[in-house]
Amino acid sequence: MRLTRSLIPTLKETPAEAQIASHRLMLRAGLVRQTAAGIYAWLPAGLRVLRNIGQVVREEQDAIGCQEVLMPTLQPADLWRQSGRYDAYGPEMLRVKDRHERDLLYGPTNEEMITDLLRQSVKSYRELPQMLYHIQWKFRDEVRPRFGVMRGREFLMKDAYSFDLDYAGAVLSYRRMMLAYMRTFQRLGVKAIPMVADTGPIGGDLSHEFIILAPTGESGVFFDAGFEEIDWLAADFDASKPEDLERFFTQMTSLYAATDEKHDAAAWAKVPADRRREGRGIEVGHIFYFGRKYSEPMGLTVAGPDGAQIIPEMGSYGIGVSRLVGAVIEASHDEAGIIWPDSIAPFRAAILNLKQGDATTGAICETLYAKLGANALYDDRDERAGVKFNDADLMGHPWQIVVGPRGAANGKVELKRRAGGERVELSVEDALARVLGA
Ligand code: ATP
Ligand code: MG
């Protein structure tokens, strides 16, 4: 995109309403604008990040055989009456009536709806297991929406649901999803650590929250350094093999990790001192096994091999896609602005023309822009170099290609890496090859 033709309204001043870095930077970099308390419009650069995160999530869900669907945002209240949650859910749920006075709600989550879909569609044990997900807007009327998109009222979530014939199957689905999450977060360029969470009346150890480390996080965390060392993308775990999933889960759960509410001083003392890590973190995902909590009251059954009815065992698996935009920024920024991981940056590179109107710099910028296409944001504004540098640092593009009159005269550009700040002078071709990762 050409910056002069884009709606990327960067701000020089720090917006007074923003208390934490990610919220300030999202407003200043022109990613989002608030339209009502906890409700945000995504502007072009912000939407690109949201889509990029969604795409990584999607690819890793698809890779474990989880199927994408798209359920509506509005749900009939009757489904929630069947599970018993309609009255229990409380004021976080937005309830509406249609013109026929029928009760609807804006979905805060989708267990009831997916259970209803399976109830209509599967009849036999041969059709299970099933895993399904969607990436859809949710509404929760949070008492205190804050920190920008991190605790919004309307937010984008990936939620997945598993249906198995028995507990052993549900355990496999759970572990498979957990492996997909470790891969997903690593691809997003963040360290997410799974921590045991409350399972409520169901009990057991099959509930984990995934926490990204950031100083402004809502919860305190304690964990073993092992989590920082494992490369989940390289690790040889085949998600389709039960023995691999078991090995993965054992490795994962043998490392200590807990939020401050669950912290166990005795177990912590057994972690070698040089391997103990403490910090604060932001919850970006939550996975949960809950057995027959919805299948039973809602009457989801399949016929077993002997004709007897089986009530499927379920789990649900969430990732806060829009929260992640803020959480990644919390984990990856400096005084000057955002530092986007390559995998989710809105643009791989910014092209900075330091002398707008100059024939030589203009020609080089046009060449770069033609080659990089949608990967680049071309700063073609008639602005001082300092303004362009500041905005590029603020917006956090992984690469900046700086085209000044002196270098341009020799066919050279300067390539800056946002993350480490290194700069090198290169030919146009070499700069392109670096940016495109050739
Ligand atoms: P929290 O404790 O932060 O309120 P939760 O336990 O209510 O989260 P889940 O119902 O497990 O969250 O939802 C799955 C994921 O959706 C969370 O891990 C989080 O990343 C995201 N999420 C939940 N509530 C919000 C919100 N108000 N704004 C943005 N993302 C949210
Ligand atoms: Mg909540």
PDB file of C-alpha atoms in Angstrom, residues 97-320:
ATOM      1  CA  LYS A  97     -35.443 -10.147  21.309  1.00  0.00           C
ATOM      2  CA  ASP A  98     -36.394 -10.333  17.670  1.00  0.00           C
ATOM      3  CA  ARG A  99     -39.594  -8.799  16.206  1.00  0.00           C
ATOM      4  CA  HIS A 100     -41.559 -11.921  17.162  1.00  0.00           C
ATOM      5  CA  GLU A 101     -40.482 -11.537  20.793  1.00  0.00           C
ATOM      6  CA  ARG A 102     -38.262 -14.603  20.561  1.00  0.00           C
ATOM      7  CA  ASP A 103     -35.254 -14.585  22.874  1.00  0.00           C
ATOM      8  CA  LEU A 104     -31.851 -14.539  21.214  1.00  0.00           C
ATOM      9  CA  LEU A 105     -28.392 -13.937  22.545  1.00  0.00           C
ATOM     10  CA  TYR A 106     -25.094 -12.780  21.086  1.00  0.00           C
ATOM     11  CA  GLY A 107     -22.868 -15.814  21.638  1.00  0.00           C
ATOM     12  CA  PRO A 108     -20.224 -15.543  24.372  1.00  0.00           C
ATOM     13  CA  THR A 109     -19.155 -19.109  23.428  1.00  0.00           C
ATOM     14  CA  ASN A 110     -20.615 -21.971  21.355  1.00  0.00           C
ATOM     15  CA  GLU A 111     -20.852 -25.255  23.284  1.00  0.00           C
ATOM     16  CA  GLU A 112     -24.642 -25.396  23.011  1.00  0.00           C
ATOM     17  CA  MET A 113     -24.746 -24.581  19.339  1.00  0.00           C
ATOM     18  CA  ILE A 114     -22.076 -27.085  18.321  1.00  0.00           C
ATOM     19  CA  THR A 115     -23.729 -29.788  20.457  1.00  0.00           C
ATOM     20  CA  ASP A 116     -26.999 -29.064  18.678  1.00  0.00           C
ATOM     21  CA  LEU A 117     -25.274 -29.324  15.286  1.00  0.00           C
ATOM     22  CA  LEU A 118     -23.812 -32.711  16.162  1.00  0.00           C
ATOM     23  CA  ARG A 119     -27.141 -33.830  17.599  1.00  0.00           C
ATOM     24  CA  GLN A 120     -28.718 -33.134  14.208  1.00  0.00           C
ATOM     25  CA  SER A 121     -25.945 -34.709  12.183  1.00  0.00           C
ATOM     26  CA  VAL A 122     -24.323 -37.757  13.776  1.00  0.00           C
ATOM     27  CA  LYS A 123     -26.142 -40.962  14.589  1.00  0.00           C
ATOM     28  CA  SER A 124     -23.554 -43.721  14.822  1.00  0.00           C
ATOM     29  CA  TYR A 125     -20.329 -44.370  16.737  1.00  0.00           C
ATOM     30  CA  ARG A 126     -18.675 -44.692  13.309  1.00  0.00           C
ATOM     31  CA  GLU A 127     -19.044 -40.925  12.837  1.00  0.00           C
ATOM     32  CA  LEU A 128     -16.939 -40.099  15.914  1.00  0.00           C
ATOM     33  CA  PRO A 129     -14.482 -38.731  16.888  1.00  0.00           C
ATOM     34  CA  GLN A 130     -15.050 -35.254  15.467  1.00  0.00           C
ATOM     35  CA  MET A 131     -13.201 -32.000  16.033  1.00  0.00           C
ATOM     36  CA  LEU A 132     -14.577 -28.712  14.776  1.00  0.00           C
ATOM     37  CA  TYR A 133     -13.586 -25.067  15.148  1.00  0.00           C
ATOM     38  CA  HIS A 134     -14.541 -21.620  14.009  1.00  0.00           C
ATOM     39  CA  ILE A 135     -13.088 -18.150  14.230  1.00  0.00           C
ATOM     40  CA  GLN A 136     -15.957 -15.877  15.120  1.00  0.00           C
ATOM     41  CA  TRP A 137     -16.828 -12.724  17.058  1.00  0.00           C
ATOM     42  CA  LYS A 138     -18.020 -13.168  20.605  1.00  0.00           C
ATOM     43  CA  PHE A 139     -19.736 -10.726  22.917  1.00  0.00           C
ATOM     44  CA  ARG A 140     -19.299 -10.663  26.692  1.00  0.00           C
ATOM     45  CA  ASP A 141     -20.535  -7.646  28.558  1.00  0.00           C
ATOM     46  CA  GLU A 142     -17.415  -7.447  30.750  1.00  0.00           C
ATOM     47  CA  VAL A 143     -17.858  -5.320  33.889  1.00  0.00           C
ATOM     48  CA  ARG A 144     -14.583  -3.561  33.242  1.00  0.00           C
ATOM     49  CA  PRO A 145     -13.537  -3.627  29.594  1.00  0.00           C
ATOM     50  CA  ARG A 146      -9.951  -2.375  29.585  1.00  0.00           C
ATOM     51  CA  PHE A 147      -6.502  -2.584  28.051  1.00  0.00           C
ATOM     52  CA  GLY A 148      -7.897  -2.067  24.559  1.00  0.00           C
ATOM     53  CA  VAL A 149      -8.558  -5.267  22.646  1.00  0.00           C
ATOM     54  CA  MET A 150      -7.160  -7.409  25.467  1.00  0.00           C
ATOM     55  CA  ARG A 151     -10.336  -7.242  27.492  1.00  0.00           C
ATOM     56  CA  GLY A 152     -12.953  -6.116  25.047  1.00  0.00           C
ATOM     57  CA  ARG A 153     -16.664  -6.744  25.035  1.00  0.00           C
ATOM     58  CA  GLU A 154     -16.754  -7.781  21.385  1.00  0.00           C
ATOM     59  CA  PHE A 155     -13.729  -9.916  20.545  1.00  0.00           C
ATOM     60  CA  LEU A 156     -12.570 -12.504  18.031  1.00  0.00           C
ATOM     61  CA  MET A 157     -12.063 -16.030  19.307  1.00  0.00           C
ATOM     62  CA  LYS A 158     -11.045 -19.331  17.822  1.00  0.00           C
ATOM     63  CA  ASP A 159     -13.114 -21.915  19.616  1.00  0.00           C
ATOM     64  CA  ALA A 160     -12.872 -25.619  18.910  1.00  0.00           C
ATOM     65  CA  TYR A 161     -14.899 -28.544  20.209  1.00  0.00           C
ATOM     66  CA  SER A 162     -14.101 -32.249  20.361  1.00  0.00           C
ATOM     67  CA  PHE A 163     -16.522 -35.184  20.501  1.00  0.00           C
ATOM     68  CA  ASP A 164     -15.254 -38.623  21.457  1.00  0.00           C
ATOM     69  CA  LEU A 165     -16.813 -41.979  22.276  1.00  0.00           C
ATOM     70  CA  ASP A 166     -15.044 -42.384  25.590  1.00  0.00           C
ATOM     71  CA  TYR A 167     -12.696 -40.772  28.073  1.00  0.00           C
ATOM     72  CA  ALA A 168      -9.578 -42.276  26.483  1.00  0.00           C
ATOM     73  CA  GLY A 169     -10.551 -40.721  23.164  1.00  0.00           C
ATOM     74  CA  ALA A 170     -11.234 -37.357  24.798  1.00  0.00           C
ATOM     75  CA  VAL A 171      -7.763 -37.435  26.366  1.00  0.00           C
ATOM     76  CA  LEU A 172      -6.211 -37.959  22.932  1.00  0.00           C
ATOM     77  CA  SER A 173      -8.189 -35.057  21.478  1.00  0.00           C
ATOM     78  CA  TYR A 174      -7.094 -32.869  24.374  1.00  0.00           C
ATOM     79  CA  ARG A 175      -3.413 -33.705  23.966  1.00  0.00           C
ATOM     80  CA  ARG A 176      -3.587 -33.279  20.214  1.00  0.00           C
ATOM     81  CA  MET A 177      -5.051 -29.821  20.650  1.00  0.00           C
ATOM     82  CA  MET A 178      -2.428 -28.947  23.216  1.00  0.00           C
ATOM     83  CA  LEU A 179       0.322 -29.849  20.761  1.00  0.00           C
ATOM     84  CA  ALA A 180      -1.367 -27.714  18.090  1.00  0.00           C
ATOM     85  CA  TYR A 181      -1.398 -24.806  20.560  1.00  0.00           C
ATOM     86  CA  MET A 182       2.327 -25.084  21.334  1.00  0.00           C
ATOM     87  CA  ARG A 183       3.041 -25.001  17.604  1.00  0.00           C
ATOM     88  CA  THR A 184       0.619 -22.156  17.000  1.00  0.00           C
ATOM     89  CA  PHE A 185       2.087 -19.871  19.649  1.00  0.00           C
ATOM     90  CA  GLN A 186       5.627 -20.565  18.548  1.00  0.00           C
ATOM     91  CA  ARG A 187       4.708 -19.659  14.963  1.00  0.00           C
ATOM     92  CA  LEU A 188       3.175 -16.449  16.258  1.00  0.00           C
ATOM     93  CA  GLY A 189       6.582 -15.553  17.664  1.00  0.00           C
ATOM     94  CA  VAL A 190       5.605 -15.727  21.341  1.00  0.00           C
ATOM     95  CA  LYS A 191       6.402 -17.960  24.285  1.00  0.00           C
ATOM     96  CA  ALA A 192       3.176 -19.348  25.665  1.00  0.00           C
ATOM     97  CA  ILE A 193       3.340 -21.568  28.702  1.00  0.00           C
ATOM     98  CA  PRO A 194       0.551 -24.009  29.573  1.00  0.00           C
ATOM     99  CA  MET A 195      -0.546 -23.820  33.197  1.00  0.00           C
ATOM    100  CA  VAL A 196      -2.965 -26.111  34.970  1.00  0.00           C
ATOM    101  CA  ALA A 197      -6.296 -24.343  35.455  1.00  0.00           C
ATOM    102  CA  ASP A 198      -9.471 -25.058  37.382  1.00  0.00           C
ATOM    103  CA  THR A 199     -11.635 -27.849  36.071  1.00  0.00           C
ATOM    104  CA  GLY A 200     -14.541 -27.080  38.393  1.00  0.00           C
ATOM    105  CA  PRO A 201     -16.807 -29.976  39.363  1.00  0.00           C
ATOM    106  CA  ILE A 202     -15.314 -32.267  36.703  1.00  0.00           C
ATOM    107  CA  GLY A 203     -11.924 -32.500  38.388  1.00  0.00           C
ATOM    108  CA  GLY A 204      -8.858 -34.083  36.862  1.00  0.00           C
ATOM    109  CA  ASP A 205      -5.952 -32.328  35.223  1.00  0.00           C
ATOM    110  CA  LEU A 206      -7.442 -31.654  31.821  1.00  0.00           C
ATOM    111  CA  SER A 207      -7.686 -27.892  31.845  1.00  0.00           C
ATOM    112  CA  HIS A 208      -4.825 -25.624  30.847  1.00  0.00           C
ATOM    113  CA  GLU A 209      -4.473 -21.914  30.303  1.00  0.00           C
ATOM    114  CA  PHE A 210      -1.810 -20.679  27.900  1.00  0.00           C
ATOM    115  CA  ILE A 211       0.016 -17.667  29.212  1.00  0.00           C
ATOM    116  CA  ILE A 212       2.258 -15.279  27.286  1.00  0.00           C
ATOM    117  CA  LEU A 213       4.936 -13.567  29.336  1.00  0.00           C
ATOM    118  CA  ALA A 214       4.608  -9.799  29.590  1.00  0.00           C
ATOM    119  CA  PRO A 215       5.304  -7.432  32.483  1.00  0.00           C
ATOM    120  CA  THR A 216       1.781  -5.977  32.373  1.00  0.00           C
ATOM    121  CA  GLY A 217       0.068  -9.380  32.543  1.00  0.00           C
ATOM    122  CA  GLU A 218      -2.903  -9.895  34.844  1.00  0.00           C
ATOM    123  CA  SER A 219      -1.492 -12.984  36.564  1.00  0.00           C
ATOM    124  CA  GLY A 220       1.805 -13.825  38.230  1.00  0.00           C
ATOM    125  CA  VAL A 221       3.487 -16.952  36.854  1.00  0.00           C
ATOM    126  CA  PHE A 222       6.179 -19.413  37.905  1.00  0.00           C
ATOM    127  CA  PHE A 223       7.707 -21.850  35.440  1.00  0.00           C
ATOM    128  CA  ASP A 224      10.626 -24.076  34.551  1.00  0.00           C
ATOM    129  CA  ALA A 225      13.150 -22.700  32.036  1.00  0.00           C
ATOM    130  CA  GLY A 226      12.541 -25.850  29.995  1.00  0.00           C
ATOM    131  CA  PHE A 227       9.542 -24.153  28.415  1.00  0.00           C
ATOM    132  CA  GLU A 228      11.811 -21.557  26.859  1.00  0.00           C
ATOM    133  CA  GLU A 229      14.084 -24.194  25.356  1.00  0.00           C
ATOM    134  CA  ILE A 230      11.787 -26.590  23.534  1.00  0.00           C
ATOM    135  CA  ASP A 231      11.327 -26.048  19.806  1.00  0.00           C
ATOM    136  CA  TRP A 232       7.800 -27.364  19.215  1.00  0.00           C
ATOM    137  CA  LEU A 233       8.019 -26.988  15.463  1.00  0.00           C
ATOM    138  CA  ALA A 234      11.148 -29.124  15.253  1.00  0.00           C
ATOM    139  CA  ALA A 235      10.127 -31.618  17.946  1.00  0.00           C
ATOM    140  CA  ASP A 236       9.204 -34.943  16.477  1.00  0.00           C
ATOM    141  CA  PHE A 237       5.655 -35.530  17.677  1.00  0.00           C
ATOM    142  CA  ASP A 238       3.137 -36.966  15.250  1.00  0.00           C
ATOM    143  CA  ALA A 239      -0.277 -35.670  16.335  1.00  0.00           C
ATOM    144  CA  SER A 240      -1.975 -38.705  14.802  1.00  0.00           C
ATOM    145  CA  LYS A 241      -0.066 -41.214  16.987  1.00  0.00           C
ATOM    146  CA  PRO A 242      -1.351 -41.848  20.527  1.00  0.00           C
ATOM    147  CA  GLU A 243       2.145 -42.836  21.756  1.00  0.00           C
ATOM    148  CA  ASP A 244       3.602 -39.558  20.484  1.00  0.00           C
ATOM    149  CA  LEU A 245       0.832 -37.583  22.162  1.00  0.00           C
ATOM    150  CA  GLU A 246       1.522 -39.362  25.415  1.00  0.00           C
ATOM    151  CA  ARG A 247       5.256 -38.627  25.176  1.00  0.00           C
ATOM    152  CA  PHE A 248       4.476 -34.984  24.377  1.00  0.00           C
ATOM    153  CA  PHE A 249       2.045 -34.622  27.287  1.00  0.00           C
ATOM    154  CA  THR A 250       4.443 -36.276  29.738  1.00  0.00           C
ATOM    155  CA  GLN A 251       7.263 -33.973  28.693  1.00  0.00           C
ATOM    156  CA  MET A 252       5.021 -30.958  28.969  1.00  0.00           C
ATOM    157  CA  THR A 253       3.512 -31.761  32.336  1.00  0.00           C
ATOM    158  CA  SER A 254       6.812 -32.835  33.889  1.00  0.00           C
ATOM    159  CA  LEU A 255       7.940 -29.205  33.765  1.00  0.00           C
ATOM    160  CA  TYR A 256       6.700 -26.990  36.576  1.00  0.00           C
ATOM    161  CA  ALA A 257       4.376 -24.139  35.576  1.00  0.00           C
ATOM    162  CA  ALA A 258       1.713 -22.388  37.629  1.00  0.00           C
ATOM    163  CA  THR A 259      -0.107 -19.124  38.017  1.00  0.00           C
ATOM    164  CA  ASP A 260       0.069 -17.474  41.433  1.00  0.00           C
ATOM    165  CA  GLU A 261      -3.354 -18.877  42.438  1.00  0.00           C
ATOM    166  CA  LYS A 262      -2.120 -22.422  41.816  1.00  0.00           C
ATOM    167  CA  HIS A 263       1.472 -21.992  42.939  1.00  0.00           C
ATOM    168  CA  ASP A 264       2.817 -24.904  44.986  1.00  0.00           C
ATOM    169  CA  ALA A 265       5.826 -23.895  47.075  1.00  0.00           C
ATOM    170  CA  ALA A 266       6.904 -27.493  47.748  1.00  0.00           C
ATOM    171  CA  ALA A 267       6.947 -28.462  44.075  1.00  0.00           C
ATOM    172  CA  TRP A 268       8.659 -25.179  43.184  1.00  0.00           C
ATOM    173  CA  ALA A 269      11.455 -25.899  45.641  1.00  0.00           C
ATOM    174  CA  LYS A 270      12.260 -29.072  43.695  1.00  0.00           C
ATOM    175  CA  VAL A 271      12.965 -27.091  40.502  1.00  0.00           C
ATOM    176  CA  PRO A 272      16.719 -26.339  40.375  1.00  0.00           C
ATOM    177  CA  ALA A 273      17.261 -22.699  41.338  1.00  0.00           C
ATOM    178  CA  ASP A 274      18.901 -21.772  38.034  1.00  0.00           C
ATOM    179  CA  ARG A 275      15.885 -23.072  36.142  1.00  0.00           C
ATOM    180  CA  ARG A 276      13.230 -21.127  38.030  1.00  0.00           C
ATOM    181  CA  ARG A 277      11.561 -18.337  36.105  1.00  0.00           C
ATOM    182  CA  GLU A 278       9.038 -15.874  37.478  1.00  0.00           C
ATOM    183  CA  GLY A 279       7.090 -13.148  35.799  1.00  0.00           C
ATOM    184  CA  ARG A 280       3.698 -11.916  34.790  1.00  0.00           C
ATOM    185  CA  GLY A 281       1.561 -13.225  32.010  1.00  0.00           C
ATOM    186  CA  ILE A 282      -1.477 -12.751  29.811  1.00  0.00           C
ATOM    187  CA  GLU A 283      -3.905 -15.591  29.150  1.00  0.00           C
ATOM    188  CA  VAL A 284      -4.247 -16.099  25.411  1.00  0.00           C
ATOM    189  CA  GLY A 285      -5.821 -19.538  25.306  1.00  0.00           C
ATOM    190  CA  HIS A 286      -7.697 -22.024  27.422  1.00  0.00           C
ATOM    191  CA  ILE A 287      -8.398 -25.708  26.782  1.00  0.00           C
ATOM    192  CA  PHE A 288     -10.839 -27.747  28.739  1.00  0.00           C
ATOM    193  CA  TYR A 289     -12.228 -31.262  29.014  1.00  0.00           C
ATOM    194  CA  PHE A 290     -15.749 -31.344  30.416  1.00  0.00           C
ATOM    195  CA  GLY A 291     -17.108 -34.781  29.685  1.00  0.00           C
ATOM    196  CA  ARG A 292     -20.861 -34.960  29.158  1.00  0.00           C
ATOM    197  CA  LYS A 293     -21.735 -31.577  30.617  1.00  0.00           C
ATOM    198  CA  TYR A 294     -23.546 -30.515  27.422  1.00  0.00           C
ATOM    199  CA  SER A 295     -24.049 -33.772  25.520  1.00  0.00           C
ATOM    200  CA  GLU A 296     -26.060 -35.340  28.341  1.00  0.00           C
ATOM    201  CA  PRO A 297     -28.644 -32.614  29.094  1.00  0.00           C
ATOM    202  CA  MET A 298     -28.954 -31.745  25.414  1.00  0.00           C
ATOM    203  CA  GLY A 299     -29.590 -35.350  24.410  1.00  0.00           C
ATOM    204  CA  LEU A 300     -26.637 -35.889  22.062  1.00  0.00           C
ATOM    205  CA  THR A 301     -26.199 -39.635  21.645  1.00  0.00           C
ATOM    206  CA  VAL A 302     -24.866 -42.010  19.003  1.00  0.00           C
ATOM    207  CA  ALA A 303     -25.647 -45.673  18.561  1.00  0.00           C
ATOM    208  CA  GLY A 304     -22.786 -47.918  19.681  1.00  0.00           C
ATOM    209  CA  PRO A 305     -21.673 -51.160  17.957  1.00  0.00           C
ATOM    210  CA  ASP A 306     -24.124 -53.144  20.092  1.00  0.00           C
ATOM    211  CA  GLY A 307     -26.979 -50.723  19.463  1.00  0.00           C
ATOM    212  CA  ALA A 308     -26.794 -49.157  22.934  1.00  0.00           C
ATOM    213  CA  GLN A 309     -26.689 -45.354  22.995  1.00  0.00           C
ATOM    214  CA  ILE A 310     -23.374 -43.639  23.781  1.00  0.00           C
ATOM    215  CA  ILE A 311     -23.219 -40.110  25.178  1.00  0.00           C
ATOM    216  CA  PRO A 312     -20.108 -38.418  23.701  1.00  0.00           C
ATOM    217  CA  GLU A 313     -17.337 -36.921  25.815  1.00  0.00           C
ATOM    218  CA  MET A 314     -16.535 -33.317  24.931  1.00  0.00           C
ATOM    219  CA  GLY A 315     -13.832 -30.710  25.276  1.00  0.00           C
ATOM    220  CA  SER A 316     -13.548 -27.081  24.222  1.00  0.00           C
ATOM    221  CA  TYR A 317     -10.495 -25.140  23.187  1.00  0.00           C
ATOM    222  CA  GLY A 318     -10.262 -21.352  22.895  1.00  0.00           C
ATOM    223  CA  ILE A 319      -7.706 -18.892  21.589  1.00  0.00           C
ATOM    224  CA  GLY A 320      -8.222 -15.134  21.921  1.00  0.00           C
TER     225      GLY A 320
END
